[in-house]
Short mmCIF file of N, CA and C in Angstrom, two decimals:
data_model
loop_
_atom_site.label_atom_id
_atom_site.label_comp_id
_atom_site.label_asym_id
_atom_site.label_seq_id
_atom_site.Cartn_x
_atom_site.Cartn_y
_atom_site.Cartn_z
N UNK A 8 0.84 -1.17 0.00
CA UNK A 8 0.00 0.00 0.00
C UNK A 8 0.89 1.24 0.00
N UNK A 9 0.69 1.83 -1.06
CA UNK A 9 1.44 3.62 -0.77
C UNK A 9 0.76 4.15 0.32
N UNK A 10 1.74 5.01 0.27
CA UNK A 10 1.16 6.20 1.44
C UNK A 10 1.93 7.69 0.86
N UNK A 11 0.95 8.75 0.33
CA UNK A 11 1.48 9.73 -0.20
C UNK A 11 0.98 10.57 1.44
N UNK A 12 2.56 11.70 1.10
CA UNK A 12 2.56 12.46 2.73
C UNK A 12 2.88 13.95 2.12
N UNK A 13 1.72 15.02 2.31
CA UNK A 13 1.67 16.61 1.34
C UNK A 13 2.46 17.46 2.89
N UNK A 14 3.41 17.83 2.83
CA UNK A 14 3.67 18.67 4.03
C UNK A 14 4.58 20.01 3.37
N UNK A 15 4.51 20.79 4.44
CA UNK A 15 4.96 22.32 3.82
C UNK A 15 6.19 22.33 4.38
N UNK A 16 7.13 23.32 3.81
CA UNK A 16 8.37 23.66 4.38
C UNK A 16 8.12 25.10 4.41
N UNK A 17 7.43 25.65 4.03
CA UNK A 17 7.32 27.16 4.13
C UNK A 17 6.55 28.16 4.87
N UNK A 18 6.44 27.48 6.20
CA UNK A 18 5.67 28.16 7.42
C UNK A 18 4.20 28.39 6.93
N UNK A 19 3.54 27.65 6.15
CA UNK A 19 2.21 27.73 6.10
C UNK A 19 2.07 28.71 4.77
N UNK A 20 0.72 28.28 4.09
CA UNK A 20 0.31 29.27 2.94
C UNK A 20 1.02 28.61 1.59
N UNK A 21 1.28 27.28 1.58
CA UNK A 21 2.11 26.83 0.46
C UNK A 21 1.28 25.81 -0.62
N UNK A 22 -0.47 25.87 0.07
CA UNK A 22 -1.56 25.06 -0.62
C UNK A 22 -1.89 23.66 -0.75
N UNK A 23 -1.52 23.13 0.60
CA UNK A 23 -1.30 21.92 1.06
C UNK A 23 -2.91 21.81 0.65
N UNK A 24 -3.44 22.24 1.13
CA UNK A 24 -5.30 21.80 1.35
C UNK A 24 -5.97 21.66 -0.12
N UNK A 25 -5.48 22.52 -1.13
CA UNK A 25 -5.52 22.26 -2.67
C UNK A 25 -4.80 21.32 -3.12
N UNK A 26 -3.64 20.56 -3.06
CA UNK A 26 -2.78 19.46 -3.38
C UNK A 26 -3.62 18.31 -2.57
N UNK A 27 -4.12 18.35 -1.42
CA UNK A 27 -4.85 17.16 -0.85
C UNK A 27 -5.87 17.18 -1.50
N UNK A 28 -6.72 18.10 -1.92
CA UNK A 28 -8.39 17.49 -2.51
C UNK A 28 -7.82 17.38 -3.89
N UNK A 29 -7.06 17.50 -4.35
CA UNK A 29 -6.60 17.00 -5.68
C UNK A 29 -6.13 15.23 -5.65
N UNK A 30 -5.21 15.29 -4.64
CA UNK A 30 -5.20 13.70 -4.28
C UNK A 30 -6.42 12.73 -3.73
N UNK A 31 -7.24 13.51 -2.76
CA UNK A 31 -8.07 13.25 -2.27
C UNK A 31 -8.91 11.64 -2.71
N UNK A 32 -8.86 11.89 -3.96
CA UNK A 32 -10.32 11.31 -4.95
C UNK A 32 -9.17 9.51 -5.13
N UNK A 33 -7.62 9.49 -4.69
CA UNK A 33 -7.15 8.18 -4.81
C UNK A 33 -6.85 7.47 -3.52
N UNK A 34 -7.47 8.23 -2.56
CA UNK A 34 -7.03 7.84 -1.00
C UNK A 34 -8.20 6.86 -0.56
N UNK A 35 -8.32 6.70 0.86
CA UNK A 35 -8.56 6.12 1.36
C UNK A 35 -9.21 6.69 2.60
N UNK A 36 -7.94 7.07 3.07
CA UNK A 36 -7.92 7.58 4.29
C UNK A 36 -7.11 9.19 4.14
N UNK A 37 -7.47 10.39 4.63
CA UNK A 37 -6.81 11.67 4.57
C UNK A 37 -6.22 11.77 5.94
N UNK A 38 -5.32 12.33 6.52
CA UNK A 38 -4.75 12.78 8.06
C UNK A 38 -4.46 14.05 8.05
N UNK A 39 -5.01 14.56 9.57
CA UNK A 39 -4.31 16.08 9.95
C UNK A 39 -3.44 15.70 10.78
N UNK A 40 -2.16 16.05 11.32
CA UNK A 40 -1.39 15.81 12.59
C UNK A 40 -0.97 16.74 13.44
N UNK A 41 -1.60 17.36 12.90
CA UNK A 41 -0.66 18.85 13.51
C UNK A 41 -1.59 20.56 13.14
N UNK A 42 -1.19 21.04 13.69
CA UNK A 42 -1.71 22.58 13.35
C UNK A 42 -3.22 22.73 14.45
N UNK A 43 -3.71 23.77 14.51
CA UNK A 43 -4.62 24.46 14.49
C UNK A 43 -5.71 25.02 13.91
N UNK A 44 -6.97 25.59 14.68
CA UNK A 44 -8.11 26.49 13.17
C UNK A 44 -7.36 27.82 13.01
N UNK A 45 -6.11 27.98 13.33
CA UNK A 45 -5.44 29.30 12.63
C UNK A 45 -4.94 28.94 11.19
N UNK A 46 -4.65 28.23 10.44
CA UNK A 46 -4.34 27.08 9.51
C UNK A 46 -5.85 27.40 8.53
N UNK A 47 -5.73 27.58 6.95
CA UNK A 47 -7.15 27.21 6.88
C UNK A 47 -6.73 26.85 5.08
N UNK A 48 -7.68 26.25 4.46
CA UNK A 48 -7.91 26.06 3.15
C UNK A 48 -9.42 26.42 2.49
N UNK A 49 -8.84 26.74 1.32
CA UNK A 49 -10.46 26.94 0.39
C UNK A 49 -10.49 26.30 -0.49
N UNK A 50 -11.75 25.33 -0.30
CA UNK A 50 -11.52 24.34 -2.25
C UNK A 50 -12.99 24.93 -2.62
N UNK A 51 -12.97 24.77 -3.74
CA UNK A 51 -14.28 25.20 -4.67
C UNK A 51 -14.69 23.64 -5.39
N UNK A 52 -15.65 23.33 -5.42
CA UNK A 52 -16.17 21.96 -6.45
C UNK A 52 -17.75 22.42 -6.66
N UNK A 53 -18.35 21.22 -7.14
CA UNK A 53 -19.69 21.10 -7.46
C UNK A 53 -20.46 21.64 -6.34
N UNK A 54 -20.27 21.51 -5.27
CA UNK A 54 -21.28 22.26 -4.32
C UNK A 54 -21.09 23.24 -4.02
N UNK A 55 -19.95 24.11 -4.20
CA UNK A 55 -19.81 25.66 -4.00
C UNK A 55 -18.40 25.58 -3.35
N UNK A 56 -17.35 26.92 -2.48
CA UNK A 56 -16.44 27.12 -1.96
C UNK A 56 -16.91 26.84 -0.54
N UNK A 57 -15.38 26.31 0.15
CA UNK A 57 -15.91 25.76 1.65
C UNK A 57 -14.23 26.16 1.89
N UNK A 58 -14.51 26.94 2.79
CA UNK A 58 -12.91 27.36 3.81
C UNK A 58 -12.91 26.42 5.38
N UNK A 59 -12.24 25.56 4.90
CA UNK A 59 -12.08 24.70 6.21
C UNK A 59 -10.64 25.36 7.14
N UNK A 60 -10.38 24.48 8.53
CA UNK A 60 -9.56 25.26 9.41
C UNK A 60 -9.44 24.32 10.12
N UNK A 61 -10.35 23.21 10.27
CA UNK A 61 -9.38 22.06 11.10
C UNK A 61 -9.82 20.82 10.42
N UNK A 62 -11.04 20.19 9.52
CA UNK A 62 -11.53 19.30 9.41
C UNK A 62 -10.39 19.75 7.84
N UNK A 63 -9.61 18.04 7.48
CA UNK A 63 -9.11 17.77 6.00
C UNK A 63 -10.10 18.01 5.20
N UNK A 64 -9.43 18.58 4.11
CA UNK A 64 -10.33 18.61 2.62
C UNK A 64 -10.83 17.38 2.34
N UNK A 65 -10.28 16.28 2.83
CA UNK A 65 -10.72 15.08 2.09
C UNK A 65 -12.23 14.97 2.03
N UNK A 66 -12.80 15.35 3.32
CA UNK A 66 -13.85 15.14 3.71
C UNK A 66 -14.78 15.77 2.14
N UNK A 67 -14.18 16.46 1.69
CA UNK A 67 -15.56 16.81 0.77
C UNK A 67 -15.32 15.28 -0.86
N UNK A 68 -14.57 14.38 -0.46
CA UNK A 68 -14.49 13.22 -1.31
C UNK A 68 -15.34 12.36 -0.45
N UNK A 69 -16.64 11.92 -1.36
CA UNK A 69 -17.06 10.72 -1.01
C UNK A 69 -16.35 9.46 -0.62
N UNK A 70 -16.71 9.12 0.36
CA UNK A 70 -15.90 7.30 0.80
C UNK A 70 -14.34 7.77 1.60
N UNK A 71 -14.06 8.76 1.42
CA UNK A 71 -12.40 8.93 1.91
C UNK A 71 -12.74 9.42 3.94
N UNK A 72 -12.15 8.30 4.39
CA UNK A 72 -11.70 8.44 5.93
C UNK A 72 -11.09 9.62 6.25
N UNK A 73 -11.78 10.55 7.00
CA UNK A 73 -10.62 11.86 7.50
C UNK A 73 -10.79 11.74 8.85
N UNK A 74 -9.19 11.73 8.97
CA UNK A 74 -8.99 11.77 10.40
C UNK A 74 -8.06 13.21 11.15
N UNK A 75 -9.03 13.61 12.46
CA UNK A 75 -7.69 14.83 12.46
C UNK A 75 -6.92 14.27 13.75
N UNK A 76 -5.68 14.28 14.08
CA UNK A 76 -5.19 13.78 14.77
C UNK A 76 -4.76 14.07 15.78
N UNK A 77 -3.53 13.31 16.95
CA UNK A 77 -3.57 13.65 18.06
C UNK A 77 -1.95 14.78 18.21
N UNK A 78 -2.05 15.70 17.55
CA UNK A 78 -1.03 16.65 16.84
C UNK A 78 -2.02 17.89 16.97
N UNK A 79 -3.32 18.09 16.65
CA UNK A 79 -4.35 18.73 16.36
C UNK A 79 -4.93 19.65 17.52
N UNK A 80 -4.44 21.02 17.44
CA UNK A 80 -5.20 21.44 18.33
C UNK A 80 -6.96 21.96 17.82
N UNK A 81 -7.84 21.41 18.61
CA UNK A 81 -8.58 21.48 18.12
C UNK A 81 -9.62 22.72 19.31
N UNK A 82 -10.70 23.47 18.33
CA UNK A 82 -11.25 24.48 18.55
C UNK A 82 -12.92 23.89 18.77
N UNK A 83 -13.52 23.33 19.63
CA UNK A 83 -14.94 23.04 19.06
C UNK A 83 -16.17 23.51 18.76
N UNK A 84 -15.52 24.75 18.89
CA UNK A 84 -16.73 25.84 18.55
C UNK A 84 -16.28 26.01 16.54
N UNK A 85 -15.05 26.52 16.44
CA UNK A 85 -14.54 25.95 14.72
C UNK A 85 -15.10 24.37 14.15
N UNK A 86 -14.59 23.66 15.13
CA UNK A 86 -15.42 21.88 14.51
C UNK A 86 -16.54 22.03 14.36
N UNK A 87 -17.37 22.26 15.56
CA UNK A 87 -18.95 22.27 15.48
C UNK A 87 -19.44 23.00 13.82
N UNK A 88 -18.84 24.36 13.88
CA UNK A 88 -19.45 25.04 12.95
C UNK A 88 -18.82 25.34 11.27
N UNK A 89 -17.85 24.27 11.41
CA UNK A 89 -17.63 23.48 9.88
C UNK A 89 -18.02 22.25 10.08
N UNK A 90 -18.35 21.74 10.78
CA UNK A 90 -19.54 20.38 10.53
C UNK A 90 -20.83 21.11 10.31
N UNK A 91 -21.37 21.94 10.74
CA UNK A 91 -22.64 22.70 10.78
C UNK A 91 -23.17 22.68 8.99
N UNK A 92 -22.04 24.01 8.82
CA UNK A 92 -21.81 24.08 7.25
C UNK A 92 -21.50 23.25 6.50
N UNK A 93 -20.81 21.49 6.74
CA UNK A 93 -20.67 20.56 5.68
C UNK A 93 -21.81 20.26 5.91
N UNK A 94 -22.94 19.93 6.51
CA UNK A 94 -23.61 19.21 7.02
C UNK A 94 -24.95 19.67 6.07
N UNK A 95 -25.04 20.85 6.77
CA UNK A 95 -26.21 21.83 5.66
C UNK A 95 -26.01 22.02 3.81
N UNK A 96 -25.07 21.94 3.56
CA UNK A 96 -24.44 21.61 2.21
C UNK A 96 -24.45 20.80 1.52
N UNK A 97 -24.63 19.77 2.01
CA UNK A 97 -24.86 17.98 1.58
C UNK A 97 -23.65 17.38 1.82
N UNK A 98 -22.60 17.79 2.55
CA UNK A 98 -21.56 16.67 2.72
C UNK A 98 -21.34 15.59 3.78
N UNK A 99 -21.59 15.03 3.15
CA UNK A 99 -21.31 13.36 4.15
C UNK A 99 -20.37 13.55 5.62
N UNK A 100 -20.54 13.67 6.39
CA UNK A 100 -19.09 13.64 7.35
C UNK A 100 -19.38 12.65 8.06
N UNK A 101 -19.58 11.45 8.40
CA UNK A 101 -19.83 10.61 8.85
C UNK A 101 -18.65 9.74 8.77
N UNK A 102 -17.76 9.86 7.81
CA UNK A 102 -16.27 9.37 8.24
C UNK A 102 -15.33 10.05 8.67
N UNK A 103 -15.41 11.15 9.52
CA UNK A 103 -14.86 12.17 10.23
C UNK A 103 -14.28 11.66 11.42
N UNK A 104 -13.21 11.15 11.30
CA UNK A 104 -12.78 10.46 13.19
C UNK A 104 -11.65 11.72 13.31
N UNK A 105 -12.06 11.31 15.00
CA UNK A 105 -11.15 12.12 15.71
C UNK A 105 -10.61 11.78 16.86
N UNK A 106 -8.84 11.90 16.93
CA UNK A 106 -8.23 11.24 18.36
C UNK A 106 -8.75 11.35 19.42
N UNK A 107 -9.28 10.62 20.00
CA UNK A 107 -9.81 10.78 21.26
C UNK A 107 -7.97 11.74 22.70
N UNK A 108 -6.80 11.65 21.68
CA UNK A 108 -5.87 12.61 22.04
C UNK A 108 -5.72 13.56 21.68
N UNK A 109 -6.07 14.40 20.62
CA UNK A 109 -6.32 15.62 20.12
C UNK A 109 -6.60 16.60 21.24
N UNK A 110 -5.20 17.51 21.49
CA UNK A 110 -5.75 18.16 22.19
C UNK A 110 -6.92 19.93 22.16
N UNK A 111 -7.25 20.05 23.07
CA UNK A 111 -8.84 21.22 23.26
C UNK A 111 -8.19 22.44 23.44
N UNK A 112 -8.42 23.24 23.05
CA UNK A 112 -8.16 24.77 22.99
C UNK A 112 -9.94 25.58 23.24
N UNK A 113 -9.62 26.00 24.61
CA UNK A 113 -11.14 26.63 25.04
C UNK A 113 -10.97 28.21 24.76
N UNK A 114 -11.94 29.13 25.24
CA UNK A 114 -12.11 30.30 24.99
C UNK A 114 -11.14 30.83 25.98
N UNK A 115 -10.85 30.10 27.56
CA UNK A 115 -9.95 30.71 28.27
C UNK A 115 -8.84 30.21 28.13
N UNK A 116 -8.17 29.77 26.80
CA UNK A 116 -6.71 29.39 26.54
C UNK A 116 -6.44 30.27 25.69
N UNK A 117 -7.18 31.21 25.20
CA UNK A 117 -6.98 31.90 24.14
C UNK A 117 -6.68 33.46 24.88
N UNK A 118 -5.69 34.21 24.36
CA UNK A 118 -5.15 35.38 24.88
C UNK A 118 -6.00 36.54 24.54
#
């Protein structure tokens, strides 16, 4: 089994999230490991533009596993409300896992 791995060397902004939904459609499984909802991507397809910030692009490929991982700081007021918006849109997220180690970033961690 391959395993293709999209990572930046250039402190962010180098279009990782456009190179993944381009791969997207031969995977399987997509991974986040790392980063934050300061981090974000915009893909455009058949259902319109969607700026994600913690959930992988993959998610807008039918059948493809996205997982965000335990690298991931995660926001759940950002999760909630890009699941909100895939959700109302018609996108499947139902293969959306998430590390039960992923760590939480609340409103009083934030400066």
């Amino acid at each position: 089994m391959a395993v293709v791995v999209v990572i930046g060397a250039q402190w962010g902004d180098e279009g990782k999230g456009k190179v993944v939904d381009l791969l997207a459609s031969r995977a399987q499984v997509v991974a986040r490991y790392q980063g934050g909802s300061n981090a974000g991507h915009t893909i455009v397809n058949d259902l319109g533009e969607f700026r994600l910030h913690l959930i992988p692009s993959g998610i807008l490929t039918p059948g493809v596993t996205c997982v965000i991982g335990n690298g991931v700081v995660v926001d759940p007021t950002v999760l909630l409300g890009e699941l909100h918006d895939l959700q109302k849109r018609g996108v499947d997220t139902s293969n959306l896992r998430i590390s039960d180690r992923a760590h939480v970033v609340l409103p009083y961690h934030i400066a």
